[in-house]
PDB file of C-alpha atoms in Angstrom:
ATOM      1  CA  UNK A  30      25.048 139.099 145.189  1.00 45.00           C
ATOM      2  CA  UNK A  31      23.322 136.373 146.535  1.00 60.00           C
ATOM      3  CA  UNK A  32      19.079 136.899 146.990  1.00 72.00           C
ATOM      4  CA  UNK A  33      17.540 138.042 149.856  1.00 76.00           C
ATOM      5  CA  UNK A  34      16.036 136.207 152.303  1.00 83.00           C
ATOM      6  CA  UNK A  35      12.341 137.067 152.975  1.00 85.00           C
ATOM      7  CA  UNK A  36      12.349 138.124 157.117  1.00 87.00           C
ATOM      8  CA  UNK A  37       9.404 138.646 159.193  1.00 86.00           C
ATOM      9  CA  UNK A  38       9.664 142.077 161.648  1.00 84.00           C
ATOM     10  CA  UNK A  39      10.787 140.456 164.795  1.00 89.00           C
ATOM     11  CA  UNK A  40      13.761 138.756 162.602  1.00 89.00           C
ATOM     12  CA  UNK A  41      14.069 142.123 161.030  1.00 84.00           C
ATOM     13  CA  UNK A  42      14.211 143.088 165.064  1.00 87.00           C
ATOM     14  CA  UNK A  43      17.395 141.015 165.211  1.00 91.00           C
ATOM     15  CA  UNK A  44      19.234 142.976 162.758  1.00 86.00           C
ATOM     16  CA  UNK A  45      19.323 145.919 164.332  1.00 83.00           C
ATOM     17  CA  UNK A  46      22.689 145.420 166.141  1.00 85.00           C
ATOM     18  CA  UNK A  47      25.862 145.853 164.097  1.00 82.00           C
ATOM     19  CA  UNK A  48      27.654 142.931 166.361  1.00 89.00           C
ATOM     20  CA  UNK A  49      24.720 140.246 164.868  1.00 92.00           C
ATOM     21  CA  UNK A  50      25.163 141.819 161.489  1.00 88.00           C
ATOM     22  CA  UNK A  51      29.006 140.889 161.995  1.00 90.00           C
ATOM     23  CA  UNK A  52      28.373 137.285 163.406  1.00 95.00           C
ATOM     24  CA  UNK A  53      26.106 136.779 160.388  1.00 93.00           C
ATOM     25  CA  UNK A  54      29.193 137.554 157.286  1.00 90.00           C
ATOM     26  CA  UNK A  55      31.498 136.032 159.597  1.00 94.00           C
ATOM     27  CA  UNK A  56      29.515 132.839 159.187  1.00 96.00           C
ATOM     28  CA  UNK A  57      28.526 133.005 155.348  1.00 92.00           C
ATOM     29  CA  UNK A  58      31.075 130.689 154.351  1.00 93.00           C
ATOM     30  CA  UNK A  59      32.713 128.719 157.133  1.00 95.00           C
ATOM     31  CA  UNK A  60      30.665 127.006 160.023  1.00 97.00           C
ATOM     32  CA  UNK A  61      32.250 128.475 163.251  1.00 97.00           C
ATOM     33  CA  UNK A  62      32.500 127.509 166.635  1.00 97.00           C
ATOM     34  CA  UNK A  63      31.328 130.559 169.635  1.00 97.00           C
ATOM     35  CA  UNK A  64      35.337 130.432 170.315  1.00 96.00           C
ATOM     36  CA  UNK A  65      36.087 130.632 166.917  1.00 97.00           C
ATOM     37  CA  UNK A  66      34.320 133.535 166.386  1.00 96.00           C
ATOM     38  CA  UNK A  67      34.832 135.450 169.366  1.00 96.00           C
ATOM     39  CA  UNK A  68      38.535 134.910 168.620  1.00 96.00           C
ATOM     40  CA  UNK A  69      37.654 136.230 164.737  1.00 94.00           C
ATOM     41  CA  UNK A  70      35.827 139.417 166.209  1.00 92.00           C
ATOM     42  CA  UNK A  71      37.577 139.954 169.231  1.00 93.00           C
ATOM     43  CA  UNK A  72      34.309 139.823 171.411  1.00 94.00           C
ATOM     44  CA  UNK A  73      33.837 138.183 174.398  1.00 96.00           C
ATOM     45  CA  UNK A  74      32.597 134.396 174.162  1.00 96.00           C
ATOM     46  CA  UNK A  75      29.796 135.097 176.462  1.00 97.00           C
ATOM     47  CA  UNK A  76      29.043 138.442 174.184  1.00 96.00           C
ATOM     48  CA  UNK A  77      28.994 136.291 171.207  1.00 97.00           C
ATOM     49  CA  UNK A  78      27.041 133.326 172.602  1.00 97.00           C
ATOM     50  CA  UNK A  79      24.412 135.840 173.635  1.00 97.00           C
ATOM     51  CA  UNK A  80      23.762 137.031 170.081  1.00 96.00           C
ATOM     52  CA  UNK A  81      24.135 133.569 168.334  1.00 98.00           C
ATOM     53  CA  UNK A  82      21.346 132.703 170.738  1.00 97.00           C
ATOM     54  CA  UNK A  83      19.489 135.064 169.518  1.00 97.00           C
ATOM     55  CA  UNK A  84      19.811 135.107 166.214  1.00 97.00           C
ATOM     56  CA  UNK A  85      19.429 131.041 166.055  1.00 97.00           C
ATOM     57  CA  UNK A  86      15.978 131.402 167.799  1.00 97.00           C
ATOM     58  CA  UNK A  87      14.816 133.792 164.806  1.00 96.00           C
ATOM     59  CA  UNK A  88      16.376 131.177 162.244  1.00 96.00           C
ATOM     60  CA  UNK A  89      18.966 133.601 161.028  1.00 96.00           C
ATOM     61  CA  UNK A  90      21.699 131.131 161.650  1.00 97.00           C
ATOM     62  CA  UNK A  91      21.761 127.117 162.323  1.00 98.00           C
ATOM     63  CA  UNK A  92      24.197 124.595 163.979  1.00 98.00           C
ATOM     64  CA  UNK A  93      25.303 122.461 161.169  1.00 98.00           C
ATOM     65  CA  UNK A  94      27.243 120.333 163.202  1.00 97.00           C
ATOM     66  CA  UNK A  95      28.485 119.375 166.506  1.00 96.00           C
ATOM     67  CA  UNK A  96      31.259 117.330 167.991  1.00 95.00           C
ATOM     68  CA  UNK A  97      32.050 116.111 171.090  1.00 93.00           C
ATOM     69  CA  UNK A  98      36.172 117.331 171.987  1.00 87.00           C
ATOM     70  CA  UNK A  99      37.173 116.350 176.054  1.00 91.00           C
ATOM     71  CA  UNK A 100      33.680 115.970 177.114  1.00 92.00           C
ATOM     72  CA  UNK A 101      32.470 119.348 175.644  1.00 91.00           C
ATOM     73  CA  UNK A 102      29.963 119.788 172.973  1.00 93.00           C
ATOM     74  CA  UNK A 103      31.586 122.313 170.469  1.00 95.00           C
ATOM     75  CA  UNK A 104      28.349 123.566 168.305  1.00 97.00           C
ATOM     76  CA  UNK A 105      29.311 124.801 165.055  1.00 98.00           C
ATOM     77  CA  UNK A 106      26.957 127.717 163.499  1.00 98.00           C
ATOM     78  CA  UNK A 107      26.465 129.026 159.778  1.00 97.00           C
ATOM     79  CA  UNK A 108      23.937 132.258 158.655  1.00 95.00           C
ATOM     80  CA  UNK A 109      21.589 130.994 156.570  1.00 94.00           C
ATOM     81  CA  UNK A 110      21.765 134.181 154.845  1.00 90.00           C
ATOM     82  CA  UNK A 111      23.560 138.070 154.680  1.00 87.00           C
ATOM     83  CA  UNK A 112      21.174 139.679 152.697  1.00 82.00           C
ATOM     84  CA  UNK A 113      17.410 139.878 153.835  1.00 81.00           C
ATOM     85  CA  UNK A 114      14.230 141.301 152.537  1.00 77.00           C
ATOM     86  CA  UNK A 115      11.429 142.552 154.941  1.00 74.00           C
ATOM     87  CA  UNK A 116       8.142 142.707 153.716  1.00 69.00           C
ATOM     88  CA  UNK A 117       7.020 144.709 157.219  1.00 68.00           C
ATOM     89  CA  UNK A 118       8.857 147.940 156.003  1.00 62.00           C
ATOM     90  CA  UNK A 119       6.664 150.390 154.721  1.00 59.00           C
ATOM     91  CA  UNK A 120       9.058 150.889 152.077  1.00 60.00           C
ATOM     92  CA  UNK A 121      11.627 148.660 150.731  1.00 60.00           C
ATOM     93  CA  UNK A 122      14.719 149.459 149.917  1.00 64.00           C
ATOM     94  CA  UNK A 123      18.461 147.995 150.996  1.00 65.00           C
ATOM     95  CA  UNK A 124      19.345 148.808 154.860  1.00 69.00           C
ATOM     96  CA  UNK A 125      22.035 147.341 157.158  1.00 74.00           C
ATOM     97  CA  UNK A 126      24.099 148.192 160.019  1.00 75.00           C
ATOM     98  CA  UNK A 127      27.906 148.827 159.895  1.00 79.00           C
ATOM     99  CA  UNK A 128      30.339 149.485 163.054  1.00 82.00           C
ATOM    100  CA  UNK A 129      32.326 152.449 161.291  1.00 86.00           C
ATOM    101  CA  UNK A 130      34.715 155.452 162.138  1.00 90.00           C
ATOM    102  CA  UNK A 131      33.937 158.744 161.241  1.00 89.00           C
ATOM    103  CA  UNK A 132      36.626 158.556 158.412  1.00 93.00           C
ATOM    104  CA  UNK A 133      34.919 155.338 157.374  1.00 92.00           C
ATOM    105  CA  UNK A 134      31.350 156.443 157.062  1.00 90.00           C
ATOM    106  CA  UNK A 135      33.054 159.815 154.724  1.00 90.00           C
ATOM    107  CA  UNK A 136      34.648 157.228 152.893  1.00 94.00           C
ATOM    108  CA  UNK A 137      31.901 154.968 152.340  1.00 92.00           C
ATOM    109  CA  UNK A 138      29.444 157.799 151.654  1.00 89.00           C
ATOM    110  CA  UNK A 139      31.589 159.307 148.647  1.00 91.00           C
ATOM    111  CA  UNK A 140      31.775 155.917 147.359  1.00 92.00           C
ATOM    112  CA  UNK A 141      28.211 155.971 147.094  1.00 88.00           C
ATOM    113  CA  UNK A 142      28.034 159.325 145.298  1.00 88.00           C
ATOM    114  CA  UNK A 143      30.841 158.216 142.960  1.00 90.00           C
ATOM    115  CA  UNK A 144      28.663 155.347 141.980  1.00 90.00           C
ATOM    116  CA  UNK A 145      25.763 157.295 141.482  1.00 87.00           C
ATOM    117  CA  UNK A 146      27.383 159.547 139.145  1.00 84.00           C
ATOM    118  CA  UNK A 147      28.428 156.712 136.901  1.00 88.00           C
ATOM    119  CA  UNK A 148      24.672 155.629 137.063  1.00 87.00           C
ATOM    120  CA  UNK A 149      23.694 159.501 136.080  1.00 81.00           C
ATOM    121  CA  UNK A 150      26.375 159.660 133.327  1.00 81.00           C
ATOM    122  CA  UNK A 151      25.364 155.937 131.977  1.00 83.00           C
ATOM    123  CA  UNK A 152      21.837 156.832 131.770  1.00 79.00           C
ATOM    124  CA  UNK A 153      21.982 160.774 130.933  1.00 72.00           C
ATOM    125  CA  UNK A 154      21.788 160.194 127.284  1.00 75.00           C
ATOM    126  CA  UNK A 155      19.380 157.382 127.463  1.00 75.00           C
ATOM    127  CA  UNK A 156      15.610 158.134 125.633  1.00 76.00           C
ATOM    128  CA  UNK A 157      12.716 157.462 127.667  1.00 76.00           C
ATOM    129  CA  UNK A 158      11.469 153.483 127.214  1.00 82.00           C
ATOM    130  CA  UNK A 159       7.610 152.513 128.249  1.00 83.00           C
ATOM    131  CA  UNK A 160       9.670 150.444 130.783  1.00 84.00           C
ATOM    132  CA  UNK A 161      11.884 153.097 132.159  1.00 80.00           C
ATOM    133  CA  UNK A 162      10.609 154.795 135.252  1.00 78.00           C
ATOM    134  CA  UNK A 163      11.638 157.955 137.229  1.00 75.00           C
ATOM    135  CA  UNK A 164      13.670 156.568 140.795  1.00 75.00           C
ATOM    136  CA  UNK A 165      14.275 158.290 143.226  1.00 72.00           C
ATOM    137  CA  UNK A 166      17.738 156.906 145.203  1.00 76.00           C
ATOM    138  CA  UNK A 167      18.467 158.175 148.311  1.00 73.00           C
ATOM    139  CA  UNK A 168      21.440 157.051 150.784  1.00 74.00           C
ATOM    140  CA  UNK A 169      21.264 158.098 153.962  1.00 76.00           C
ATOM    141  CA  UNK A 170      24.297 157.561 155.868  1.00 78.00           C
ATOM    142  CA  UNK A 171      23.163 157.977 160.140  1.00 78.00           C
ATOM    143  CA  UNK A 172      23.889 157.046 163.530  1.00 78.00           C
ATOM    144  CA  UNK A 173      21.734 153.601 164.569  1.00 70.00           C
ATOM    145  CA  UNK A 174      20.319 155.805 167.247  1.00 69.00           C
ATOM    146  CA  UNK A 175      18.936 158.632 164.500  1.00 63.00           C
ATOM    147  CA  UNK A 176      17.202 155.423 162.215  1.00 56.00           C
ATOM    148  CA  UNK A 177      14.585 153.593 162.947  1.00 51.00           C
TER     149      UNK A 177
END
């Protein structure tokens, strides 16, 4: 896991759409043309150009290169990061935004459970340390709408 990125709140502002979430794995490892990754995503160029505005005005992503194919400037963007760390939210923790199903947000939410109970039944046994704390872990699966 690679560390987070320290974000101011109007960056943190950015975040809050699912689609820009997308556009930012999509260019972790591969610089990517607006066509490229509208074709990737099945978005609409104009959709995607929109949000890779956006997100290049709060530094999220860059233009690493650009070339110059039939008279047309083809701009090629990569995130500078997928993982991000706000220190504007009252309390910190790990939050992002996922475009799932129904089926998919069950399935993701008893994956969480099953790896809590591994965590529970790795540390059950375990004799309290003058480094250990109490933590309270809480995942709350909701609608974008429901957050904050």
């Amino acid at each position: 896991m690679s560390h987070p990125l320290s974000i101011n709140l109007e960056q943190q502002k950015l975040l809050a759409s699912a689609l820009r979430v997308k556009l930012l794995h999509a260019l972790k490892d591969t610089p990517r043309t607006v066509k490229q990754i509208s074709v990737q995503l099945e978005e609409t160029p104009g959709n995607v150009h929109y949000h890779l505005k956006r997100l290049l005005e709060g530094k999220l992503v860059e233009i690493v290169e650009t070339r110059e194919l039939n008279g047309i400037v083809e701009k090629y963007y990569k995130s500078v990061a997928t993982v991000f760390h706000s220190r504007s939210h009252p309390r910190p923790g790990v939050e992002t935004r996922l475009l799932l199903s129904a089926e998919e947000a069950l399935q993701l939410k008893q994956e969480f459970v099953e790896l809590l109970g591994k965590w529970e039944e790795r540390t059950s046994l375990r004799k309290r340390e003058p480094d250990h704390r109490d933590l309270l872990i809480n995942v709350d699966i909701v609608p974008a709408e429901e957050g904050h």
